XYZ file of C-alpha atoms in Angstrom:
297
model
C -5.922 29.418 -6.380
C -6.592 32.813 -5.039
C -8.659 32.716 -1.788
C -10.063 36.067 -0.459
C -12.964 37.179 1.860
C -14.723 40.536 1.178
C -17.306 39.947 4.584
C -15.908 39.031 7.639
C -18.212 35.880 8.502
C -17.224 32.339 7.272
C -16.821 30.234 3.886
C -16.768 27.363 2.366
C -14.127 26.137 -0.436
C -16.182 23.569 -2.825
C -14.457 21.225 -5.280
C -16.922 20.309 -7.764
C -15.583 17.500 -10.419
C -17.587 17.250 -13.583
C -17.851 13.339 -15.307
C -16.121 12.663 -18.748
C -18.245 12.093 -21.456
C -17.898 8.810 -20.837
C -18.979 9.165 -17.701
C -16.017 8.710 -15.485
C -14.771 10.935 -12.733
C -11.493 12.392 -12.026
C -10.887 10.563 -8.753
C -11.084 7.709 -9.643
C -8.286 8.373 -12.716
C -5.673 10.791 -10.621
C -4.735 11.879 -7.817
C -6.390 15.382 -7.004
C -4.297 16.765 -3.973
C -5.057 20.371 -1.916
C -2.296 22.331 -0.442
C -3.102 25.238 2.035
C -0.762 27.682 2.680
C -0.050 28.017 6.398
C -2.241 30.898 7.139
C -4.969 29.304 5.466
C -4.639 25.820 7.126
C -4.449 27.636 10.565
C -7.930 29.238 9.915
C -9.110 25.742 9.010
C -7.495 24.416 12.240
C -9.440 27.221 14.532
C -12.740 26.375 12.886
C -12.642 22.848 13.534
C -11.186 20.995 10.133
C -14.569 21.003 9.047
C -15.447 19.332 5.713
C -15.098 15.938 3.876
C -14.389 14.471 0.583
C -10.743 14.029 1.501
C -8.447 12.474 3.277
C -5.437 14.457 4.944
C -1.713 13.037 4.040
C 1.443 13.220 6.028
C 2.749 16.792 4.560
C -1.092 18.206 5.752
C -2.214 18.116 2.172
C -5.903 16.891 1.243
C -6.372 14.004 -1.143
C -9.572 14.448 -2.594
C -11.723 10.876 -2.261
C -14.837 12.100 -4.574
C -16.015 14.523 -6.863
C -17.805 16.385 -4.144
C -15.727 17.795 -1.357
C -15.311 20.851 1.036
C -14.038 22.708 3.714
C -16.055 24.956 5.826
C -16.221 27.100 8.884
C -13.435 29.416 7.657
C -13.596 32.720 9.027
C -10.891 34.707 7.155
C -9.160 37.863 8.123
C -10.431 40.536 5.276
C -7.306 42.306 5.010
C -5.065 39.802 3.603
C -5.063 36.836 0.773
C -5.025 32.938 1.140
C -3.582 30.781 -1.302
C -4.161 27.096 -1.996
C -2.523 24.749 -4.603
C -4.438 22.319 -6.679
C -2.522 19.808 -8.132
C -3.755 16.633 -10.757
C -1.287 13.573 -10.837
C -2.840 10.790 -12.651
C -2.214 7.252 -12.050
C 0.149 5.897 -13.750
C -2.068 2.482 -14.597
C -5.326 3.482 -15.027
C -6.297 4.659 -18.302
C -10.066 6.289 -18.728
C -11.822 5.990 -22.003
C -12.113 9.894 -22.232
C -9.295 11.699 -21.100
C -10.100 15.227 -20.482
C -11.551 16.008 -17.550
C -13.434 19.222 -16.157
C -13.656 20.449 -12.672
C -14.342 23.837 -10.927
C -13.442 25.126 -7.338
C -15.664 27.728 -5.802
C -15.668 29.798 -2.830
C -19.077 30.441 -1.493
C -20.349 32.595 1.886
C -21.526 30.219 4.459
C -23.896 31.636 6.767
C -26.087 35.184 5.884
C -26.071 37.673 8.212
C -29.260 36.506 9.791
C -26.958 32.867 10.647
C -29.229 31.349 8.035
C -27.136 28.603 5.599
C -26.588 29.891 2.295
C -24.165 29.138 -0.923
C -23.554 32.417 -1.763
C -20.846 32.391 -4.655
C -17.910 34.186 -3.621
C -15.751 33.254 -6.782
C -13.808 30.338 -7.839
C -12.304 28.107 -10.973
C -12.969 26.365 -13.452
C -9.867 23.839 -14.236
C -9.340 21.247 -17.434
C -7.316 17.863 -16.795
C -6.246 15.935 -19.747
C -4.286 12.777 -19.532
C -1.346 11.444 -22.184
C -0.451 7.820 -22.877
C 3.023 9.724 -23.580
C 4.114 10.218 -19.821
C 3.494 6.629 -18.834
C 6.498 4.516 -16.744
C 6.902 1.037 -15.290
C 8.319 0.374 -11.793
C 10.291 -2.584 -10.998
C 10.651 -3.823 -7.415
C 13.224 -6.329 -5.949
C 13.564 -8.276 -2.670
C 12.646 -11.803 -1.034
C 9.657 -12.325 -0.197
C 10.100 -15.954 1.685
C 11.307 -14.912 4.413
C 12.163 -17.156 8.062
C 10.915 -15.221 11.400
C 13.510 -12.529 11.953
C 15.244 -12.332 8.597
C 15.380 -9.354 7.078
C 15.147 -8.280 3.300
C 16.045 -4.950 1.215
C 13.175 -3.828 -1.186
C 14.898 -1.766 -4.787
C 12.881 0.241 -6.799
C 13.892 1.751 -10.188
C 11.960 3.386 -12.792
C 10.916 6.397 -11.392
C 11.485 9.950 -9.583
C 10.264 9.963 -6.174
C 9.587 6.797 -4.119
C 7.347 6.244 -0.439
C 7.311 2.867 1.232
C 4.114 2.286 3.741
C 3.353 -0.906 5.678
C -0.054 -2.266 6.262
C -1.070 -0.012 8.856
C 0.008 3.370 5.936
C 2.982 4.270 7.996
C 5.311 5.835 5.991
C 8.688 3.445 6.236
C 11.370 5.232 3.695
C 11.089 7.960 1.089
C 13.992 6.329 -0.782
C 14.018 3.809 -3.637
C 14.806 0.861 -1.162
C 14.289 0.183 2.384
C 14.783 -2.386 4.455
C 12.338 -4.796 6.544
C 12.674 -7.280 9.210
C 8.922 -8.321 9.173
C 7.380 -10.908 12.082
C 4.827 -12.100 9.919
C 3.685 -12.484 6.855
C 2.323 -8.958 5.340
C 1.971 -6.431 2.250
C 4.175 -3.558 1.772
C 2.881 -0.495 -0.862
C 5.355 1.178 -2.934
C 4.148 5.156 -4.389
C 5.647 6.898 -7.029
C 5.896 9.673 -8.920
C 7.808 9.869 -12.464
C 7.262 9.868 -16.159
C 7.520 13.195 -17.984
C 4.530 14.657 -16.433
C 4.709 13.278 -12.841
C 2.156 10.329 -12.624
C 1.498 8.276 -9.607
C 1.495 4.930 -8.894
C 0.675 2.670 -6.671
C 2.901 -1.165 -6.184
C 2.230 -3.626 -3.711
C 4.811 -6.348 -2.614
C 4.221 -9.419 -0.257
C 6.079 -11.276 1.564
C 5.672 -14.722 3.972
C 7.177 -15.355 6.848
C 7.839 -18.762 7.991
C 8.373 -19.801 11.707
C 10.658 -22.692 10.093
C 12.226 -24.114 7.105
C 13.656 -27.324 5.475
C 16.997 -26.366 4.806
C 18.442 -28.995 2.856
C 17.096 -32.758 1.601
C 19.714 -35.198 0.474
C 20.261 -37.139 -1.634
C 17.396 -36.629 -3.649
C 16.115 -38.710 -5.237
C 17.194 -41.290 -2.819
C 16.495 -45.101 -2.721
C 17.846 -45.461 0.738
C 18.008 -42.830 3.574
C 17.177 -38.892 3.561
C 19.335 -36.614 5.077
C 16.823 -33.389 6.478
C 18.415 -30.137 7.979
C 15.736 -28.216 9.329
C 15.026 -25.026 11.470
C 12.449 -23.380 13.585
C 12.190 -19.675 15.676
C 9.030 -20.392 17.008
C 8.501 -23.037 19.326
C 9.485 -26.359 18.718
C 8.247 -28.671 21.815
C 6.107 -31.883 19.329
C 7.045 -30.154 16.541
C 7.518 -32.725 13.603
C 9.072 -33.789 10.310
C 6.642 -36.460 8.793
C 6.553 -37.778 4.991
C 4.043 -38.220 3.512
C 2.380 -39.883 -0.071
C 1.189 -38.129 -3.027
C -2.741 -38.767 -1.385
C -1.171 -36.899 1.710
C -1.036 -40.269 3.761
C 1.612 -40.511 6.293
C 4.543 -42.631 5.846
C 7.049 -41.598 8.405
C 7.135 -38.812 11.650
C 9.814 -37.522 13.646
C 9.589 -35.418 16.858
C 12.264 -32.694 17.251
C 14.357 -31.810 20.189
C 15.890 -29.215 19.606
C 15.121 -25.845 17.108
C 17.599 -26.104 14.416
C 19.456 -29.539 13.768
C 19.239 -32.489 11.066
C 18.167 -36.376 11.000
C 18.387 -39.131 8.885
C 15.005 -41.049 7.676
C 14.810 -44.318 6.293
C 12.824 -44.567 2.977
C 14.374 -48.060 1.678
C 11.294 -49.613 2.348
C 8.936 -47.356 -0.179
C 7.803 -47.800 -3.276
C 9.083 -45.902 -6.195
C 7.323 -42.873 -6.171
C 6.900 -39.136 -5.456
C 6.755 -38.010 -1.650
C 6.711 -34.698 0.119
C 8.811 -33.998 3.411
C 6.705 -31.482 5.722
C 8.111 -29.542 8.412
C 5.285 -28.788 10.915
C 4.814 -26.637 13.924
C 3.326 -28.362 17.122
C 0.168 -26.921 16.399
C -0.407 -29.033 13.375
C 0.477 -26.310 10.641
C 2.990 -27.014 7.589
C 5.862 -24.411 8.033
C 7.570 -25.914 5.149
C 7.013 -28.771 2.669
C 9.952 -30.287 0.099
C 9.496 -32.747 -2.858
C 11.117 -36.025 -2.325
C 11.723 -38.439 -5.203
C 12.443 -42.311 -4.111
C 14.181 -44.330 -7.137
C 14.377 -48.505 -7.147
């Protein structure tokens, strides 16, 4: 998009998205992204950043949020041209029920020369987005997401072109198909993409829990005698306890630990047949880890 001023006072640049017949928006389908050329994002810079309807990304390009955005307070120079790219990248799962979509972009004077507000049409353009079922893709992602404190795990990707990793807080961790994470608590990890033949986005999320301990191993099992448990813990382990407990969650046995990582023999001989579970909890009270154990005649 050509951007020009023919007065020197300031201007707006409007992005004005048009509903579907069926009533949808653009927005909410793609993902409409702004990219200023670095004469025109330093006159944006000097007047402030004014405007809204967007959000501003890593590489300084503007992610539309609505139908309705703009930015203001631009006071070109008159005796050279701007340029801005508009770019329409829809998402990859969403499919509207009308798929053509109509939008314009309009430059407009912002002030008269009396400093009264006015929308003075400068020029602009008027812009057609239609969306195929034919550039479609699936992404597959790969890693553990049980995870004890301090462990780390490698996320894969495959299935499309271009991959960025963000944590929680939308800080960009890898722009590779894998990276790797060493998380200290339990959190989501989003996965964006770009692929397909005609570049759609898309948007993955991935989990993972974090344990501050684990049952290792529980043998034999089923048992009719004694239960071997191995067991760990990173956090802290002072009254920290192994307990079994009934199907009806009533207590049948506890153990206080001594140490963080180690093993102990229970005696179930005196149980009835049955199903029991074998919980590893944190002196607090919480269940880091629970195990099914089975006790035969």
């Amino acid at each position: 998009l050509l951007v020009y001023s023919s007065k020197h006072k300031p201007v707006c640049l409007r992005y004005r998205g048009s509903a579907s017949d069926a009533g949808e928006q653009l927005h909410q389908f793609a993902e409409v992204k702004l990219k200023l050329d670095t004469a025109l994002y330093h006159v944006w810079q000097i007047g402030g950043f004014v405007g809204n309807g967007f959000e501003v990304r890593q590489d300084s390009s503007l992610r539309l949020l609505t139908d309705n955005a703009e930015l203001c307070s631009l006071l070109l120079d008159t005796s050279r041209l701007y340029f801005m790219e508009i770019s329409v990248n829809f998402q990859n799962k969403k499919n509207p029920q009308n798929n053509t979509f109509h939008a314009d972009f309009v430059q407009t004077y912002e002030y008269d020369e009396n400093g009264n507000h006015v929308s003075e049409l400068v020029g602009g353009e008027h812009f057609k987005a239609i969306r195929s079922s034919d550039c479609e893709y699936t992404v597959h992602i790969t890693g553990d997401t049980d995870l004890i404190q301090g462990e780390n795990t490698t996320f894969t990707a495959n299935g499309a072109e271009s991959y960025l990793w963000y944590n929680e807080g939308n800080e960009q961790l890898s722009e590779t198909d894998h990276f790797t994470a060493v998380p200290a608590y339990s959190q989501c990890y989003y996965l964006e993409t770009t692929g397909g033949l005609c570049g759609y986005v898309s948007r993955d999320t991935i989990c993972v829990h974090v344990s501050e301990g684990e049952i290792v191993t529980l043998y034999p099992n089923p048992t009719n005698d004694n239960v071997h448990v191995e067991y760990r813990i990173t956090g802290s382990y002072t009254n920290a306890t192994i307990q079994i407990t009934n199907e009806l969650g009533m207590m049948q046995h506890s153990v206080f630990l001594n140490e963080p990582q180690g093993s102990l023999t229970m005696e179930v001989q005196e149980l009835p047949v049955g199903t029991y579970y074998v919980l590893l909890k944190s002196p607090g009270g919480r269940v880091l880890d629970v195990k099914t154990l089975v006790k035969g005649e």
